[in-house]
mmCIF file of C-alpha atoms and ligand atoms in Angstrom:
data_model
loop_
_atom_site.group_PDB
_atom_site.id
_atom_site.type_symbol
_atom_site.label_atom_id
_atom_site.label_comp_id
_atom_site.label_asym_id
_atom_site.label_seq_id
_atom_site.Cartn_x
_atom_site.Cartn_y
_atom_site.Cartn_z
ATOM 1 C CA MET A 1 0.000 0.000 0.000
ATOM 2 C CA ARG A 2 1.396 3.419 -0.896
ATOM 3 C CA TYR A 3 1.386 6.411 1.442
ATOM 4 C CA LEU A 4 -1.576 8.748 1.337
ATOM 5 C CA THR A 5 -0.145 12.257 1.773
ATOM 6 C CA PHE A 6 -1.909 15.159 3.479
ATOM 7 C CA ALA A 7 -0.964 18.840 3.196
ATOM 8 C CA LEU A 8 -2.260 20.833 6.142
ATOM 9 C CA GLY A 9 -2.422 24.628 6.347
ATOM 10 C CA LYS A 10 -0.050 25.656 9.180
ATOM 11 C CA GLY A 11 -1.410 26.843 12.522
ATOM 12 C CA ARG A 12 -4.887 26.574 14.005
ATOM 13 C CA LEU A 13 -6.230 24.849 10.886
ATOM 14 C CA ALA A 14 -3.707 21.995 11.213
ATOM 15 C CA ARG A 15 -4.259 21.657 14.978
ATOM 16 C CA THR A 16 -8.058 21.442 14.609
ATOM 17 C CA THR A 17 -7.691 18.995 11.702
ATOM 18 C CA LEU A 18 -5.524 16.662 13.796
ATOM 19 C CA GLU A 19 -8.057 16.803 16.650
ATOM 20 C CA LEU A 20 -10.773 15.832 14.178
ATOM 21 C CA PHE A 21 -8.655 13.027 12.693
ATOM 22 C CA GLU A 22 -8.003 11.629 16.192
ATOM 23 C CA LYS A 23 -11.751 11.120 16.568
ATOM 24 C CA ILE A 24 -11.688 8.684 13.635
ATOM 25 C CA GLY A 25 -8.577 6.878 14.848
ATOM 26 C CA ILE A 26 -6.003 8.694 12.733
ATOM 27 C CA THR A 27 -3.167 9.884 14.927
ATOM 28 C CA CYS A 28 0.282 11.283 14.323
ATOM 29 C CA GLU A 29 2.149 11.417 17.613
ATOM 30 C CA GLU A 30 5.373 12.929 16.252
ATOM 31 C CA MET A 31 3.457 15.897 14.916
ATOM 32 C CA LYS A 32 2.451 16.966 18.424
ATOM 33 C CA ASP A 33 6.018 17.838 19.433
ATOM 34 C CA LYS A 34 5.953 21.655 19.269
ATOM 35 C CA ASP A 35 9.758 22.008 19.367
ATOM 36 C CA SER A 36 10.305 19.765 16.375
ATOM 37 C CA ARG A 37 11.656 21.350 13.179
ATOM 38 C CA LYS A 38 10.609 18.351 11.111
ATOM 39 C CA LEU A 39 8.472 19.153 8.103
ATOM 40 C CA ILE A 40 6.960 15.780 7.335
ATOM 41 C CA PHE A 41 5.414 13.230 9.704
ATOM 42 C CA VAL A 42 4.538 9.609 9.113
ATOM 43 C CA ASN A 43 2.051 7.129 10.537
ATOM 44 C CA GLU A 44 3.616 3.825 9.414
ATOM 45 C CA ASP A 45 0.717 1.623 10.532
ATOM 46 C CA LEU A 46 -1.875 3.488 8.502
ATOM 47 C CA LYS A 47 0.539 4.385 5.688
ATOM 48 C CA LEU A 48 -0.206 8.083 6.015
ATOM 49 C CA ARG A 49 2.095 11.087 5.680
ATOM 50 C CA PHE A 50 1.360 14.629 6.837
ATOM 51 C CA PHE A 51 3.141 17.883 6.119
ATOM 52 C CA LEU A 52 2.531 21.480 7.098
ATOM 53 C CA ALA A 53 2.547 24.212 4.474
ATOM 54 C CA LYS A 54 1.592 27.857 4.198
ATOM 55 C CA GLY A 55 -2.157 27.990 3.517
ATOM 56 C CA PRO A 56 -1.945 29.415 -0.032
ATOM 57 C CA ASP A 57 0.551 26.672 -0.993
ATOM 58 C CA VAL A 58 -1.763 23.801 0.017
ATOM 59 C CA PRO A 59 -3.854 23.866 -3.216
ATOM 60 C CA THR A 60 -0.592 23.946 -5.227
ATOM 61 C CA TYR A 61 0.741 20.765 -3.568
ATOM 62 C CA VAL A 62 -2.618 19.076 -4.154
ATOM 63 C CA GLU A 63 -3.008 20.109 -7.813
ATOM 64 C CA TYR A 64 0.453 18.733 -8.660
ATOM 65 C CA GLY A 65 -0.162 15.522 -6.706
ATOM 66 C CA ALA A 66 2.650 16.141 -4.178
ATOM 67 C CA ALA A 67 -0.172 15.757 -1.656
ATOM 68 C CA ASP A 68 -3.223 13.574 -2.302
ATOM 69 C CA ILE A 69 -5.362 15.528 0.130
ATOM 70 C CA GLY A 70 -5.261 19.081 1.457
ATOM 71 C CA ILE A 71 -7.006 20.808 4.339
ATOM 72 C CA VAL A 72 -7.392 24.513 3.771
ATOM 73 C CA GLY A 73 -9.807 27.429 4.082
ATOM 74 C CA ARG A 74 -12.369 28.040 1.350
ATOM 75 C CA ASP A 75 -10.939 31.564 0.986
ATOM 76 C CA THR A 76 -7.602 30.090 -0.128
ATOM 77 C CA ILE A 77 -9.257 27.594 -2.487
ATOM 78 C CA MET A 78 -11.217 30.405 -4.163
ATOM 79 C CA GLU A 79 -8.237 32.744 -4.358
ATOM 80 C CA GLU A 80 -5.804 30.158 -5.761
ATOM 81 C CA GLY A 81 -8.219 28.731 -8.352
ATOM 82 C CA ARG A 82 -6.318 25.430 -8.682
ATOM 83 C CA LYS A 83 -7.572 22.309 -10.459
ATOM 84 C CA LEU A 84 -8.709 19.981 -7.665
ATOM 85 C CA TYR A 85 -11.817 18.458 -6.141
ATOM 86 C CA GLU A 86 -13.333 20.177 -3.117
ATOM 87 C CA VAL A 87 -14.949 17.188 -1.413
ATOM 88 C CA MET A 88 -15.992 18.216 2.052
ATOM 89 C CA ASP A 89 -16.873 21.050 4.406
ATOM 90 C CA LEU A 90 -15.130 20.206 7.691
ATOM 91 C CA GLY A 91 -17.421 22.543 9.616
ATOM 92 C CA PHE A 92 -14.765 24.439 11.567
ATOM 93 C CA GLY A 93 -13.009 27.762 10.937
ATOM 94 C CA LYS A 94 -16.351 29.318 10.099
ATOM 95 C CA CYS A 95 -16.177 32.973 9.074
ATOM 96 C CA ARG A 96 -17.262 35.262 6.216
ATOM 97 C CA MET A 97 -15.593 37.063 3.328
ATOM 98 C CA CYS A 98 -16.959 40.612 3.413
ATOM 99 C CA VAL A 99 -16.707 44.040 1.894
ATOM 100 C CA CYS A 100 -16.004 46.345 4.848
ATOM 101 C CA GLY A 101 -15.346 50.000 5.388
ATOM 102 C CA PRO A 102 -16.604 53.061 7.206
ATOM 103 C CA GLN A 103 -20.397 53.516 7.111
ATOM 104 C CA SER A 104 -19.834 56.454 4.740
ATOM 105 C CA ALA A 105 -18.549 54.065 2.053
ATOM 106 C CA ALA A 106 -21.928 52.322 1.818
ATOM 107 C CA GLU A 107 -23.140 55.037 -0.591
ATOM 108 C CA LEU A 108 -20.166 54.448 -2.911
ATOM 109 C CA LEU A 109 -21.112 50.779 -3.186
ATOM 110 C CA LYS A 110 -24.729 51.599 -4.009
ATOM 111 C CA HIS A 111 -23.944 54.011 -6.785
ATOM 112 C CA ASN A 112 -21.367 51.926 -8.630
ATOM 113 C CA GLN A 113 -18.654 54.517 -8.131
ATOM 114 C CA LEU A 114 -15.054 53.842 -9.119
ATOM 115 C CA ILE A 115 -13.546 52.928 -5.754
ATOM 116 C CA ARG A 116 -10.311 51.426 -4.457
ATOM 117 C CA VAL A 117 -10.508 48.042 -2.742
ATOM 118 C CA ALA A 118 -7.623 46.845 -0.560
ATOM 119 C CA THR A 119 -7.374 43.095 0.036
ATOM 120 C CA LYS A 120 -5.220 40.038 0.566
ATOM 121 C CA TYR A 121 -7.570 38.294 -1.900
ATOM 122 C CA PRO A 122 -7.358 40.138 -5.263
ATOM 123 C CA ASN A 123 -8.972 37.318 -7.283
ATOM 124 C CA ILE A 124 -11.966 36.982 -4.939
ATOM 125 C CA ALA A 125 -12.388 40.773 -4.838
ATOM 126 C CA ARG A 126 -12.115 41.101 -8.632
ATOM 127 C CA ASP A 127 -14.612 38.304 -9.215
ATOM 128 C CA TYR A 128 -17.073 39.838 -6.769
ATOM 129 C CA PHE A 129 -16.942 43.414 -8.068
ATOM 130 C CA HIS A 130 -16.455 42.741 -11.785
ATOM 131 C CA ASN A 131 -18.525 39.594 -12.356
ATOM 132 C CA LYS A 132 -21.211 39.749 -9.676
ATOM 133 C CA LYS A 133 -21.706 43.482 -9.094
ATOM 134 C CA HIS A 134 -20.493 44.786 -12.470
ATOM 135 C CA GLN A 135 -18.737 47.605 -10.650
ATOM 136 C CA THR A 136 -15.383 48.887 -11.902
ATOM 137 C CA VAL A 137 -12.927 49.050 -9.017
ATOM 138 C CA GLU A 138 -9.203 49.363 -8.491
ATOM 139 C CA ILE A 139 -7.874 46.403 -6.520
ATOM 140 C CA ILE A 140 -4.896 47.070 -4.237
ATOM 141 C CA LYS A 141 -3.140 43.938 -2.958
ATOM 142 C CA LEU A 142 -1.984 43.972 0.671
ATOM 143 C CA ASN A 143 -0.468 41.229 2.815
ATOM 144 C CA GLY A 144 -2.054 41.801 6.229
ATOM 145 C CA SER A 145 -3.663 44.272 8.633
ATOM 146 C CA ILE A 146 -6.068 45.081 5.813
ATOM 147 C CA GLU A 147 -8.301 47.147 8.128
ATOM 148 C CA LEU A 148 -5.646 49.882 8.073
ATOM 149 C CA ALA A 149 -6.293 50.717 4.419
ATOM 150 C CA PRO A 150 -9.565 52.710 4.733
ATOM 151 C CA ILE A 151 -8.399 54.308 7.989
ATOM 152 C CA VAL A 152 -5.255 55.818 6.472
ATOM 153 C CA GLY A 153 -6.878 56.596 3.112
ATOM 154 C CA LEU A 154 -5.300 53.914 0.926
ATOM 155 C CA SER A 155 -8.719 52.626 -0.171
ATOM 156 C CA GLU A 156 -12.418 53.301 0.313
ATOM 157 C CA VAL A 157 -13.257 49.699 1.263
ATOM 158 C CA ILE A 158 -11.582 46.343 1.931
ATOM 159 C CA VAL A 159 -12.443 42.747 1.090
ATOM 160 C CA ASP A 160 -11.403 40.650 4.064
ATOM 161 C CA ILE A 161 -12.267 37.830 6.431
ATOM 162 C CA VAL A 162 -14.604 38.637 9.314
ATOM 163 C CA GLU A 163 -14.800 36.132 12.137
ATOM 164 C CA THR A 164 -15.943 37.713 15.417
ATOM 165 C CA GLY A 165 -16.085 41.240 13.951
ATOM 166 C CA SER A 166 -13.966 42.657 16.767
ATOM 167 C CA THR A 167 -11.136 43.904 14.508
ATOM 168 C CA LEU A 168 -13.692 45.913 12.518
ATOM 169 C CA LYS A 169 -15.426 47.225 15.606
ATOM 170 C CA GLU A 170 -12.224 48.343 17.295
ATOM 171 C CA ASN A 171 -11.260 50.254 14.179
ATOM 172 C CA GLY A 172 -14.597 51.931 13.481
ATOM 173 C CA LEU A 173 -15.394 49.840 10.400
ATOM 174 C CA LYS A 174 -18.497 47.878 9.408
ATOM 175 C CA VAL A 175 -19.512 44.958 7.223
ATOM 176 C CA LEU A 176 -21.076 46.631 4.189
ATOM 177 C CA GLU A 177 -21.719 43.560 2.011
ATOM 178 C CA GLU A 178 -21.191 39.817 2.385
ATOM 179 C CA VAL A 179 -19.254 38.087 -0.390
ATOM 180 C CA CYS A 180 -19.581 34.477 0.838
ATOM 181 C CA PRO A 181 -19.418 32.201 3.890
ATOM 182 C CA LEU A 182 -16.122 30.413 4.592
ATOM 183 C CA SER A 183 -14.917 27.343 6.502
ATOM 184 C CA ALA A 184 -12.218 24.673 6.383
ATOM 185 C CA ARG A 185 -12.500 22.308 3.406
ATOM 186 C CA MET A 186 -10.949 19.052 2.287
ATOM 187 C CA VAL A 187 -9.547 19.092 -1.234
ATOM 188 C CA VAL A 188 -8.354 16.091 -3.232
ATOM 189 C CA ASN A 189 -6.001 15.683 -6.193
ATOM 190 C CA GLN A 190 -7.995 14.687 -9.283
ATOM 191 C CA VAL A 191 -5.873 11.608 -10.092
ATOM 192 C CA SER A 192 -5.689 10.480 -6.436
ATOM 193 C CA MET A 193 -9.486 10.597 -6.279
ATOM 194 C CA LYS A 194 -9.534 7.842 -8.926
ATOM 195 C CA MET A 195 -6.454 5.836 -7.908
ATOM 196 C CA GLU A 196 -7.106 5.892 -4.147
ATOM 197 C CA ASN A 197 -10.881 6.134 -4.331
ATOM 198 C CA GLU A 198 -11.594 3.466 -1.739
ATOM 199 C CA ARG A 199 -9.326 4.904 0.978
ATOM 200 C CA ILE A 200 -10.384 8.499 0.330
ATOM 201 C CA THR A 201 -14.100 7.654 0.249
ATOM 202 C CA LYS A 202 -13.778 5.799 3.543
ATOM 203 C CA LEU A 203 -11.979 8.773 5.088
ATOM 204 C CA ILE A 204 -14.776 11.126 3.968
ATOM 205 C CA ARG A 205 -17.424 8.716 5.296
ATOM 206 C CA ASP A 206 -15.700 8.396 8.687
ATOM 207 C CA LEU A 207 -15.289 12.167 8.972
ATOM 208 C CA ARG A 208 -18.947 12.766 8.069
ATOM 209 C CA GLU A 209 -19.983 10.585 11.019
ATOM 210 C CA VAL A 210 -18.037 12.631 13.566
ATOM 211 C CA ILE A 211 -18.874 16.015 12.045
ATOM 212 C CA MET A 212 -22.643 15.540 11.688
HETATM 213 C C1 PRP B 301 -7.883 38.132 10.034
HETATM 214 C C2 PRP B 301 -8.661 39.030 9.103
HETATM 215 C C3 PRP B 301 -9.145 40.118 10.023
HETATM 216 C C4 PRP B 301 -9.375 39.390 11.329
HETATM 217 C C5 PRP B 301 -10.827 39.106 11.501
HETATM 218 O O1 PRP B 301 -6.616 38.641 10.167
HETATM 219 O O2 PRP B 301 -7.855 39.498 8.064
HETATM 220 O O3 PRP B 301 -8.178 41.112 10.160
HETATM 221 O O4 PRP B 301 -8.628 38.171 11.276
HETATM 222 O O5 PRP B 301 -11.114 38.499 12.737
HETATM 223 P P1 PRP B 301 -12.189 39.075 13.728
HETATM 224 O O6 PRP B 301 -13.441 39.368 12.941
HETATM 225 O O7 PRP B 301 -12.401 37.959 14.724
HETATM 226 O O8 PRP B 301 -11.638 40.305 14.382
HETATM 227 P P2 PRP B 301 -5.407 37.815 10.781
HETATM 228 O O9 PRP B 301 -5.461 37.880 12.268
HETATM 229 O O10 PRP B 301 -5.369 36.465 10.197
HETATM 230 O O11 PRP B 301 -4.115 38.637 10.349
HETATM 231 P P3 PRP B 301 -3.750 39.564 9.099
HETATM 232 O O12 PRP B 301 -4.180 40.923 9.497
HETATM 233 O O13 PRP B 301 -2.285 39.435 8.972
HETATM 234 O O14 PRP B 301 -4.487 39.062 7.895
#
């Protein structure tokens, strides 16, 4: 039996995934060692391999088949636009992709004005404004602390993730429009889905039982 390889988005996503996997009898003891600098972890008995990657790289590993399965946020899947199968909503990491800004920017959205949109997700933002709203906007790519942009006058609005809403609140910003709901998803390489169908289908079935 060959190894089934999982790419997990680093951080909370990976930790929650491993907790979920433990519930269906999939463990990886060596991955729990926080001081370890190892990048890849093996469960010999189950013939499974796990590695941690930066979230946006997970769909890349899965498309090329370097990982059979990936666990990553729906935001990253949408932004990266890779060829893969999205097979399952894992039900955790729930949040929303939103257009946010000061209340005063709500008018600009209503009247299809040419506005600047700062975001870590240029593809999602472009798709939303150009294809869904038919509004011409200038997209400005940032890498973090997106909420700063409308405060310091870089953009009129932002497209960003809202979880509890406290970052917005503490900075005097509001959700102006919702783009889509988000959560952690399982993605599968298109060839692996055929070649390892039995093992992957069983994994999905087992996970469904503990998630439902
Ligand atoms: C994310 C997101 C928001 C915040 C939302 O940022 O970009 O800034 O969390 O969470 P909240 O609604 O619970 O306040 P993250 O902390 O990942 O860091 P970043 O600013 O580097 O993107």
